[in-house]
Coordinates of C-alpha atoms and ligand atoms in Angstrom, one line a residue:
M1 CA -0.5 0.1 0.0
S2 CA 1.2 3.3 -0.9
Y3 CA 2.0 5.8 2.2
K4 CA -0.8 8.5 3.0
A5 CA -0.2 11.2 4.5
L6 CA -1.2 12.1 7.6
Y7 CA -3.0 14.9 7.0
R8 CA -5.1 13.5 4.7
T9 CA -5.6 10.1 6.6
Y10 CA -6.0 11.9 9.9
R11 CA -8.4 14.4 8.6
P12 CA -11.4 15.2 10.2
M13 CA -14.8 13.1 9.8
T14 CA -17.3 14.4 11.8
F15 CA -17.9 17.9 13.6
D16 CA -16.7 16.4 16.6
E17 CA -13.0 15.7 15.4
V18 CA -12.3 19.1 14.2
A19 CA -9.7 21.0 16.4
G20 CA -10.7 24.0 17.7
Q21 CA -13.3 26.1 15.5
K22 CA -16.2 25.5 18.4
H23 CA -17.9 28.9 17.7
I24 CA -18.8 27.8 14.1
I25 CA -19.3 23.9 14.7
Q26 CA -21.6 25.0 17.4
T27 CA -23.1 27.7 14.7
L28 CA -23.7 25.4 11.8
K29 CA -24.9 22.2 14.3
N30 CA -27.7 24.5 15.9
A31 CA -28.6 25.1 11.8
L32 CA -28.7 21.8 10.8
K33 CA -30.9 20.6 14.6
E34 CA -32.9 23.8 13.6
N35 CA -33.2 23.4 9.6
K36 CA -32.3 27.0 9.1
I37 CA -29.8 26.1 5.8
A38 CA -28.8 29.4 4.6
H39 CA -27.8 29.6 0.6
A40 CA -24.4 30.8 0.8
Y41 CA -21.9 30.4 3.6
L42 CA -18.6 32.1 3.7
F43 CA -15.1 30.5 5.3
C44 CA -12.6 33.0 5.7
G45 CA -9.6 32.5 8.0
P46 CA -5.4 31.4 7.4
R47 CA -4.4 28.6 5.7
G48 CA -4.6 25.4 7.3
T49 CA -7.2 26.1 9.6
G50 CA -9.8 23.5 8.3
K51 CA -12.3 25.6 6.0
T52 CA -12.7 22.9 3.4
T53 CA -12.7 20.0 6.1
M54 CA -15.6 22.1 8.4
A55 CA -17.4 22.3 4.0
R56 CA -17.1 18.4 3.3
I57 CA -18.3 18.0 6.7
F58 CA -21.4 20.1 6.5
A59 CA -22.0 18.8 2.9
K60 CA -21.6 15.1 4.7
A61 CA -24.5 16.4 7.4
L62 CA -26.8 17.7 4.8
N63 CA -26.8 14.8 2.5
C64 CA -26.4 11.4 5.7
E65 CA -28.6 8.3 5.1
K66 CA -28.4 8.1 8.7
G67 CA -30.7 11.3 9.3
F68 CA -30.5 15.0 8.4
G69 CA -27.1 16.7 10.6
E70 CA -25.6 13.6 11.0
Q71 CA -22.2 12.6 9.5
C72 CA -21.7 8.4 9.7
N73 CA -18.9 8.0 7.3
E74 CA -20.4 4.8 6.3
C75 CA -23.7 5.3 4.3
E76 CA -23.5 5.8 0.6
N77 CA -23.6 9.8 0.8
C78 CA -21.2 9.9 3.5
R79 CA -19.2 7.2 1.3
A80 CA -19.1 8.9 -1.9
I81 CA -18.9 12.6 -0.3
I82 CA -15.4 11.4 1.8
E83 CA -14.2 9.5 -1.5
G84 CA -15.3 12.9 -4.0
R85 CA -17.5 11.2 -6.4
H86 CA -20.5 12.7 -5.0
P87 CA -22.3 14.0 -7.9
D88 CA -24.3 16.4 -5.8
V89 CA -21.5 17.4 -3.8
I90 CA -18.9 19.9 -6.0
E91 CA -15.4 21.2 -5.1
I92 CA -14.4 24.1 -7.5
D93 CA -10.6 25.3 -7.2
A94 CA -11.2 28.7 -8.3
A95 CA -7.6 29.2 -8.2
S96 CA -6.3 26.7 -11.0
N97 CA -7.0 27.3 -14.8
R98 CA -10.2 25.2 -15.3
G99 CA -11.6 27.4 -12.0
I100 CA -13.6 30.0 -15.0
D101 CA -15.0 27.1 -16.8
D102 CA -16.2 25.1 -13.7
I103 CA -17.6 27.9 -12.9
R104 CA -19.7 28.4 -16.2
D105 CA -20.2 24.8 -15.4
L106 CA -22.0 24.8 -12.3
V107 CA -23.8 28.2 -13.6
S108 CA -25.6 26.1 -16.3
K109 CA -26.0 23.0 -14.1
V110 CA -27.6 24.3 -10.9
K111 CA -30.5 24.8 -11.7
Y112 CA -31.2 21.1 -11.8
A113 CA -32.5 19.4 -8.9
P114 CA -29.9 16.6 -6.6
I115 CA -29.7 13.2 -7.7
L116 CA -28.2 11.2 -4.7
G117 CA -29.1 13.7 -2.0
Q118 CA -31.1 15.4 -0.5
Y119 CA -29.3 19.0 -1.0
K120 CA -26.4 19.8 -3.8
V121 CA -23.4 21.6 -2.5
Y122 CA -20.9 23.7 -4.0
I123 CA -17.7 24.0 -2.5
I124 CA -15.8 26.8 -4.4
D125 CA -12.0 27.1 -3.0
E126 CA -9.9 30.0 -3.4
V127 CA -12.9 32.2 -4.2
H128 CA -10.9 35.8 -4.1
M129 CA -8.8 34.7 -7.0
M130 CA -12.2 34.3 -9.3
T131 CA -11.9 36.2 -12.5
N132 CA -14.7 39.0 -12.2
E133 CA -16.8 37.4 -14.9
A134 CA -16.6 34.3 -13.2
F135 CA -17.5 36.5 -10.1
N136 CA -20.4 38.1 -12.5
A137 CA -21.6 34.1 -13.2
L138 CA -21.7 33.4 -9.5
L139 CA -23.3 36.5 -8.2
K140 CA -26.7 36.1 -10.1
T141 CA -26.5 32.6 -9.2
L142 CA -26.7 34.1 -5.5
E143 CA -29.6 36.3 -6.0
E144 CA -31.8 34.0 -7.3
P145 CA -31.0 30.8 -5.5
P146 CA -31.8 27.0 -6.4
E147 CA -34.1 25.5 -3.7
K148 CA -32.2 22.9 -2.2
T149 CA -28.5 24.3 -3.2
V150 CA -25.8 25.2 -0.7
F151 CA -23.1 27.2 -1.4
I152 CA -19.3 27.3 0.5
L153 CA -17.0 30.0 0.0
A154 CA -13.8 29.4 1.0
T155 CA -11.2 32.0 1.3
T156 CA -7.7 33.1 3.4
E157 CA -8.7 36.9 1.9
P158 CA -12.3 37.7 2.2
Y159 CA -11.2 41.6 1.8
K160 CA -10.9 41.0 -2.5
L161 CA -14.5 40.1 -1.9
M162 CA -17.4 42.1 -4.1
P163 CA -19.6 43.6 -1.1
T164 CA -22.4 41.7 -3.3
I165 CA -21.2 38.5 -2.7
L166 CA -20.7 39.1 1.3
S167 CA -23.6 40.7 1.4
R168 CA -25.3 37.1 0.3
C169 CA -23.3 35.1 2.5
Q170 CA -23.7 33.6 6.2
R171 CA -20.1 34.0 7.2
Y172 CA -17.4 32.2 9.2
D173 CA -14.2 33.3 10.3
F174 CA -11.9 30.9 10.7
T175 CA -9.1 31.6 13.5
K176 CA -5.7 29.8 14.4
V177 CA -5.9 26.5 16.0
S178 CA -4.7 27.5 19.6
D179 CA -0.9 25.1 20.6
G180 CA -3.2 23.1 22.8
D181 CA -5.7 21.8 20.7
I182 CA -3.0 21.2 17.9
Y183 CA -0.7 19.5 20.7
N184 CA -3.8 17.1 21.3
R185 CA -4.0 16.3 18.0
L186 CA -0.6 15.7 17.0
F187 CA -0.5 13.6 20.6
D188 CA -3.5 11.5 20.2
I189 CA -2.2 10.3 16.1
L190 CA 1.1 9.8 17.9
Q191 CA -0.1 7.4 20.5
N192 CA -2.1 5.6 17.1
E193 CA 1.0 5.2 14.9
H194 CA 2.9 3.9 17.9
I195 CA 5.7 6.1 17.5
Q196 CA 7.4 7.7 20.5
M197 CA 8.6 11.2 20.8
D198 CA 9.3 13.8 23.6
D199 CA 7.5 16.4 24.9
D200 CA 9.9 19.1 24.4
A201 CA 9.6 18.0 20.9
L202 CA 6.4 17.7 20.3
S203 CA 5.4 21.4 22.0
S204 CA 8.5 22.9 19.5
L205 CA 6.2 21.2 16.5
V206 CA 3.4 22.9 17.3
K207 CA 5.0 26.2 18.2
L208 CA 6.3 26.0 14.2
A209 CA 2.7 25.3 12.5
D210 CA 1.4 28.4 14.2
G211 CA -2.2 27.6 14.9
G212 CA -2.4 25.7 11.4
V213 CA -3.3 21.9 11.5
R214 CA -2.3 21.0 8.5
D215 CA 1.1 22.8 8.8
A216 CA 1.5 20.5 11.8
L217 CA 0.3 17.1 10.8
S218 CA 3.0 17.6 6.9
M219 CA 5.5 18.6 9.3
L220 CA 5.1 15.6 11.1
D221 CA 5.3 13.6 8.4
Q222 CA 8.0 15.3 7.3
V223 CA 9.8 14.4 11.1
I224 CA 8.5 10.7 11.1
A225 CA 9.9 10.7 7.6
Y226 CA 13.4 11.8 8.8
Q227 CA 13.8 10.0 12.0
G228 CA 11.1 7.2 12.0
N229 CA 10.9 6.6 15.8
N230 CA 11.9 8.1 19.0
I231 CA 11.8 12.0 17.8
T232 CA 14.0 14.3 20.1
L233 CA 13.7 18.4 20.2
K234 CA 17.2 17.6 18.9
T235 CA 16.0 16.4 15.7
I236 CA 13.6 19.1 14.9
E237 CA 15.9 21.6 15.7
E238 CA 18.2 19.3 13.1
L239 CA 15.3 19.9 10.4
Y240 CA 14.1 23.0 11.2
G241 CA 17.1 25.0 11.5
L242 CA 16.2 25.7 15.0
S243 CA 18.9 26.9 17.6
S244 CA 19.1 25.6 21.2
K245 CA 18.1 26.8 23.6
E246 CA 21.6 26.8 25.8
E247 CA 22.4 28.6 22.3
K248 CA 19.8 31.2 22.3
I249 CA 20.9 31.4 26.0
N250 CA 24.5 32.1 25.2
L251 CA 23.7 35.2 22.8
L252 CA 21.8 37.1 25.3
V253 CA 24.6 36.8 27.7
A254 CA 27.1 37.6 25.6
C255 CA 24.6 40.9 24.8
D256 CA 24.7 41.3 28.1
K257 CA 27.7 41.4 28.4
K258 CA 29.3 43.2 25.7
D259 CA 31.3 40.2 24.2
I260 CA 31.1 41.1 20.6
S261 CA 33.7 38.6 19.3
T262 CA 31.6 35.9 20.3
L263 CA 28.6 37.4 19.6
T264 CA 29.3 37.8 16.0
S265 CA 31.2 33.9 16.3
T266 CA 28.2 32.8 16.9
I267 CA 26.3 34.4 14.5
Q268 CA 28.4 33.1 12.3
T269 CA 28.1 29.6 13.5
F270 CA 24.3 29.9 13.2
A271 CA 24.9 31.8 9.3
E272 CA 26.8 28.4 8.6
N273 CA 24.3 26.1 9.7
G274 CA 21.4 27.8 8.3
I275 CA 19.1 28.7 11.3
D276 CA 16.1 30.3 11.2
I277 CA 16.9 33.8 11.8
K278 CA 13.3 34.6 11.7
R279 CA 12.1 31.8 14.0
L280 CA 14.9 32.5 16.4
T281 CA 14.2 36.5 16.6
L282 CA 10.8 35.4 17.9
D283 CA 12.4 32.5 19.9
L284 CA 14.2 35.3 22.0
L285 CA 11.6 37.5 22.4
D286 CA 9.7 34.3 23.9
I287 CA 12.7 33.7 26.5
L288 CA 13.0 37.5 27.7
K289 CA 8.8 37.7 27.7
D290 CA 9.3 35.0 30.4
L291 CA 12.0 37.0 32.1
L292 CA 9.7 39.9 31.8
I293 CA 7.5 38.2 33.4
Y294 CA 9.5 36.6 36.0
Q295 CA 11.0 39.7 37.0
T296 CA 7.7 41.6 37.6
T297 CA 6.2 38.9 39.3
K298 CA 9.3 35.8 40.8
D299 CA 6.7 33.3 39.9
E300 CA 8.9 30.7 38.8
S301 CA 5.9 28.9 37.7
L302 CA 5.1 31.0 35.0
L303 CA 7.8 30.2 33.1
K304 CA 7.3 29.0 30.1
F305 CA 10.3 28.8 27.8
I306 CA 13.6 28.4 30.1
S307 CA 14.6 27.6 33.6
I308 CA 15.0 29.4 37.1
S309 CA 19.1 28.7 36.2
D310 CA 18.8 30.6 32.6
V311 CA 17.0 33.4 34.5
D312 CA 20.1 33.8 36.8
S313 CA 22.6 33.8 33.9
L314 CA 20.7 36.5 32.7
P315 CA 20.1 38.9 35.9
L316 CA 18.9 41.7 33.2
P317 CA 16.8 44.7 34.9
V318 CA 13.5 45.6 33.5
K319 CA 14.6 48.5 31.9
K320 CA 16.9 46.9 29.5
I321 CA 14.6 43.7 28.7
N322 CA 12.1 45.9 27.5
Y323 CA 14.6 48.0 25.3
W324 CA 15.7 44.7 24.1
I325 CA 12.0 43.8 23.4
D326 CA 11.4 46.5 21.8
T327 CA 14.6 46.4 19.5
L328 CA 13.6 42.9 18.1
L329 CA 10.4 44.0 17.3
Q330 CA 11.3 46.2 15.1
A331 CA 13.9 44.3 13.6
N332 CA 11.1 41.3 13.0
S333 CA 8.6 44.4 11.5
Q334 CA 11.5 45.0 9.2
F335 CA 13.0 41.5 8.2
K336 CA 10.8 41.2 5.4
M337 CA 11.6 44.6 3.9
V338 CA 15.3 43.9 3.9
N339 CA 17.2 41.2 1.4
N340 CA 20.2 40.6 4.3
V341 CA 18.0 39.2 6.9
L342 CA 21.2 38.0 8.6
S343 CA 22.9 41.1 8.7
L344 CA 20.0 43.0 9.6
F345 CA 19.9 40.6 12.8
E346 CA 23.5 41.1 13.5
I347 CA 23.3 45.3 13.7
T348 CA 19.9 44.3 16.2
L349 CA 22.2 42.0 18.7
L350 CA 25.0 44.9 18.4
K351 CA 22.3 47.4 19.1
L352 CA 21.2 44.9 22.3
A353 CA 24.9 45.2 23.6
S354 CA 24.8 49.0 23.4
Y355 CA 22.7 49.3 25.6
E356 CA 23.7 51.4 28.7
E357 CA 22.1 51.4 31.7
E358 CA 23.6 54.4 33.7
K359 CA 23.5 57.3 30.0
K360 CA 19.9 55.6 29.6
E361 CA 20.8 55.5 25.9
E362 CA 21.7 53.6 23.0
V363 CA 25.5 53.7 22.4
K364 CA 26.5 53.2 18.9
V365 CA 28.9 50.1 18.6
I366 CA 31.8 52.9 16.8
E367 CA 31.4 54.5 19.4
K368 CA 32.5 51.3 22.4
V369 CA 35.0 51.0 19.7
V370 CA 36.6 54.1 19.9
E371 CA 35.7 54.2 24.1
V372 CA 37.9 51.4 24.0
K373 CA 41.2 52.9 23.6
K374 CA 40.7 55.8 26.2
P375 CA 41.5 54.7 29.9
T376 CA 38.1 53.8 31.9
I377 CA 38.8 55.7 34.6
I378 CA 35.8 56.7 36.5
Q379 CA 36.4 60.5 36.8
E380 CA 37.8 60.5 33.6
E381 CA 34.9 59.8 32.2
K382 CA 32.7 62.0 34.2
K383 CA 35.2 65.0 33.0
E384 CA 34.2 63.7 29.6
E385 CA 30.5 63.8 30.3
I386 CA 30.8 67.1 30.7
K387 CA 33.1 67.8 27.9
T388 CA 29.8 66.8 26.1
E389 CA 27.3 69.1 27.8
E390 CA 29.5 72.1 26.7
I391 CA 30.1 70.9 23.4
K392 CA 26.3 70.7 23.0
E393 CA 25.5 74.3 23.8
E394 CA 28.3 75.1 21.5
V395 CA 26.6 73.6 18.6
L396 CA 23.7 74.5 18.8
P397 CA 23.6 78.0 17.6
L398 CA 24.2 76.5 14.2
T399 CA 21.9 76.7 11.6
F400 CA 21.8 75.6 7.8
T401 CA 21.4 79.6 7.2
N402 CA 25.1 79.5 7.6
V403 CA 25.1 77.8 4.2
S404 CA 24.8 78.8 1.0
F405 CA 23.0 75.9 -1.5
S406 CA 23.2 78.6 -4.3
S407 CA 25.5 76.2 -6.2
V408 CA 24.5 73.0 -5.7
N409 CA 23.0 70.9 -8.4
T410 CA 20.2 69.2 -9.3
F411 CA 20.4 65.5 -7.3
V412 CA 20.9 62.8 -9.6
E413 CA 19.7 59.4 -10.0
E414 CA 22.4 57.6 -11.6
G415 CA 25.8 58.4 -12.2
T416 CA 30.1 57.9 -11.3
P417 CA 30.4 56.0 -8.0
I418 CA 32.6 57.4 -5.5
N419 CA 35.5 55.0 -5.3
Y420 CA 36.6 53.7 -1.9
T421 CA 38.0 51.1 0.0
L422 CA 37.4 49.5 3.4
D423 CA 41.1 50.9 4.1
D424 CA 39.8 54.3 3.2
I425 CA 36.8 53.5 5.9
V426 CA 39.4 52.4 8.4
N427 CA 41.3 55.0 7.9
I428 CA 38.4 57.8 8.8
M429 CA 37.7 55.5 11.7
V430 CA 41.0 56.1 13.5
Q431 CA 40.3 59.6 13.1
A432 CA 37.0 59.6 14.3
T433 CA 35.8 60.6 17.4
K434 CA 32.7 60.9 19.9
E435 CA 32.4 64.4 20.0
E436 CA 32.5 65.1 16.2
K437 CA 29.8 62.6 15.9
T438 CA 27.0 64.7 18.9
K439 CA 27.6 67.4 16.8
I440 CA 25.7 66.0 13.8
V441 CA 23.4 64.0 16.0
N442 CA 22.7 67.2 18.6
N443 CA 21.7 69.2 14.9
W444 CA 20.2 66.5 13.0
K445 CA 16.7 67.9 13.5
L446 CA 17.0 70.4 11.1
L447 CA 17.2 68.7 8.3
D448 CA 13.6 68.6 8.3
K449 CA 13.6 72.3 7.7
L450 CA 15.7 71.3 4.8
L451 CA 13.1 68.4 3.1
T452 CA 11.3 71.4 1.4
H453 CA 14.4 73.4 0.4
P454 CA 13.8 73.7 -3.4
K455 CA 17.8 73.0 -4.1
V456 CA 18.6 70.1 -1.1
G457 CA 14.7 68.7 -0.6
K458 CA 15.8 65.9 -2.3
Y459 CA 19.3 65.4 -0.7
A460 CA 18.0 66.1 3.0
S461 CA 15.4 63.7 2.4
T462 CA 17.9 60.9 1.1
L463 CA 20.1 61.4 4.2
K464 CA 16.9 61.8 6.5
M465 CA 16.8 57.6 6.1
T466 CA 20.2 56.8 7.4
T467 CA 22.3 56.9 10.6
P468 CA 25.2 58.9 10.8
R469 CA 27.8 56.2 12.2
I470 CA 31.5 57.6 11.5
V471 CA 32.8 61.6 12.3
C472 CA 36.1 63.1 11.9
K473 CA 36.8 67.0 10.7
S474 CA 37.2 65.8 6.9
A475 CA 34.3 62.6 5.8
V476 CA 31.1 61.9 7.6
V477 CA 30.0 58.4 6.8
F478 CA 26.2 56.7 7.2
D479 CA 24.6 53.7 6.4
S480 CA 21.5 52.9 5.2
N481 CA 18.9 49.7 5.3
F482 CA 18.1 51.2 1.9
K483 CA 20.5 49.8 -1.1
S484 CA 19.4 52.9 -3.5
N485 CA 20.3 55.1 -0.6
V486 CA 23.7 53.9 -0.2
T487 CA 24.0 54.0 -4.5
K488 CA 22.7 58.2 -4.5
I489 CA 24.9 59.1 -1.4
N490 CA 28.3 57.6 -3.0
L491 CA 27.9 59.0 -6.7
K492 CA 30.1 61.4 -7.4
E493 CA 27.5 64.0 -8.8
N494 CA 25.7 64.1 -5.3
Q495 CA 28.9 64.9 -3.6
Y496 CA 28.3 68.4 -3.5
G497 CA 24.8 68.7 -3.1
F498 CA 25.7 66.0 0.0
S499 CA 28.8 67.8 1.7
K500 CA 26.1 70.9 1.7
V501 CA 23.9 69.2 3.9
V502 CA 26.2 67.5 6.2
E503 CA 28.1 70.9 6.5
A504 CA 24.9 73.0 7.5
L505 CA 24.4 70.0 10.5
Y506 CA 27.5 69.9 11.5
G507 CA 29.8 73.1 10.1
E508 CA 32.5 71.3 8.6
N509 CA 33.1 70.6 5.1
C510 CA 33.9 66.8 4.8
I511 CA 33.2 64.0 1.9
V512 CA 30.1 62.1 2.4
L513 CA 29.6 58.9 2.2
C514 CA 27.2 56.0 2.6
M515 CA 27.6 52.2 3.6
S516 CA 25.1 49.5 3.3
Q517 CA 24.5 48.1 6.9
Q518 CA 26.0 44.9 6.3
D519 CA 29.5 46.8 5.0
Y520 CA 29.3 49.2 7.9
I521 CA 29.5 45.8 10.3
E522 CA 32.5 44.4 7.8
A523 CA 34.6 47.6 8.7
V524 CA 33.5 47.6 12.4
K525 CA 35.0 43.9 12.4
K526 CA 38.1 45.2 10.2
F527 CA 39.1 47.9 12.9
T528 CA 38.3 45.9 15.7
N529 CA 40.2 43.0 14.7
L530 CA 43.3 45.8 14.2
Q531 CA 42.7 47.3 17.5
Q532 CA 42.8 43.9 19.2
A533 CA 45.9 43.0 17.7
N534 CA 47.5 46.0 18.0
K535 CA 48.2 46.8 14.7
L536 CA 45.9 50.1 13.6
P537 CA 46.9 52.0 11.6
S538 CA 48.1 55.9 12.5
A539 CA 45.7 58.6 10.6
R540 CA 46.7 59.5 6.8
E541 CA 45.2 62.2 4.8
I542 CA 41.4 61.1 3.3
T543 CA 42.3 61.0 -0.8
I544 CA 38.7 59.6 -1.7
D545 CA 38.7 61.0 -4.9
V546 CA 35.6 63.4 -5.1
K547 CA 35.2 67.3 -5.3
I548 CA 33.6 68.8 -2.1
N549 CA 35.1 72.1 -2.0
S550 CA 35.2 74.3 -5.6
T551 CA 31.5 74.6 -7.3
P552 CA 30.9 71.9 -9.5
Q553 CA 30.4 72.2 -13.4
K554 CA 27.2 73.6 -13.8
T555 CA 24.5 71.9 -16.4
Q556 CA 23.5 73.4 -19.8
T557 CA 20.4 74.5 -18.6
E558 CA 21.6 76.3 -15.7
L559 CA 24.6 78.1 -17.7
L560 CA 21.5 79.1 -20.2
A561 CA 19.5 80.7 -17.4
E562 CA 22.2 82.6 -16.3
E563 CA 23.2 83.9 -19.5
L564 CA 18.9 84.8 -19.5
K565 CA 19.3 86.7 -16.4
G566 CA 22.8 88.2 -18.0
E567 CA 25.3 87.1 -15.6
Ligands
ZN1 ZN1 -23.9 9.3 6.6

């Protein structure tokens, strides 16, 4: 006998076997009991939550020979529905190519009475995928529904349906199935199949299924095919690229101890082992949630993902946990927008590591790197803070009005890229200081005033999407999540405009460069390695070939305009 997938073998055959969706089952059962059957039902909800399964069970309940509302699974009608050969129960997949033809066929035959059963049931899956033509044909049928005919429309995207369709259907919203319900379902199946699986392995699988019963069963199929019997958490971790709890705890401990080299090497190992970074981020959030609950309640029994010894290894104050949670949540929402998930993850963890309790602010990695060079005596640090305060006052009066934008060229989208090397960046890092960066950061808000400026608005809005990272008197390096920003800032044609805008914020005439976050991290790594090996080069002149001092060449149009004005 050929192997049959678990989700087919264990497809629920009666209302009572369905995992979750209790509110829907109750309503449908009542409708059957009172014989109040609607002409059209709309089943909406996430994939794998049992919409078509429920539709088939409902079709059986309408046609079972044992009695109206029964699902005996033995009579001819029930058997025919289970085997997909009942002439009165017609399933249409609107997403398939045949969808439109099927609907036409449906419309032409809908007027005929049921052949075998009491009710004709049309189950239309993925109904939002139907063409307008098919929709209109269906709508006509829904407007004048024939006797003893029931339409069940299933969709994951109900908002794509026309209001005229929605208004003619009784709507049921399927929800993600609870972890507990999925756990129980899988537990029963494992018992039935005589397969041994550790409890933590099963819990981990349930979590991966994220509320989808079909996904849960497909994954269980995979796990059984991979391991056979005696399934452990290690099996699940290997198969789905999950990191172990210890690895996750160690990662957070490294963040807490600001152990950057362990942090970057662990992430590297994760990458090599194909760890699912998005899943890992959610797991870290689960751990932090546990920590937060424990820190506020001191109740060990509330720990869901970690043990009390894990809590001891991460003695984090509540404020820090909150900051970490916010930062990880932010990264989680950005993953879908970036190409390099790993790089964003790495930056996020460096951000976690840079949290400073006393200063209550996030200190950028590069500042930490620079600080390491200085002796860390408490008195020295205090002095430095005072100096920062003085600088703040000193730079505040500086405004963009001090800088003339009159000779700035029109912003270009394409042009000649500025050539620079990683060594050039390291050279800028060697000369960079925290004080210089503070000047730009303190004036960053001025950028908003430039956003609508006729000459430099586009330059300002591009810079707005970046973060100043490395600042010395003759060069400023930004980084950005967006590749197009990096490209545009690094164009020779735009350099003069960017240097003018930066001058307005910073008061210095300097080279402006932008790196991708990934490249920036590479540069920080290189700098750190050189520093640790005591091999940092001494500062030299920055020799990147760009023009920032003299007025750039004017365009033909501008020359013509000046000529006309009589200049
Ligand atoms: Zn039956």
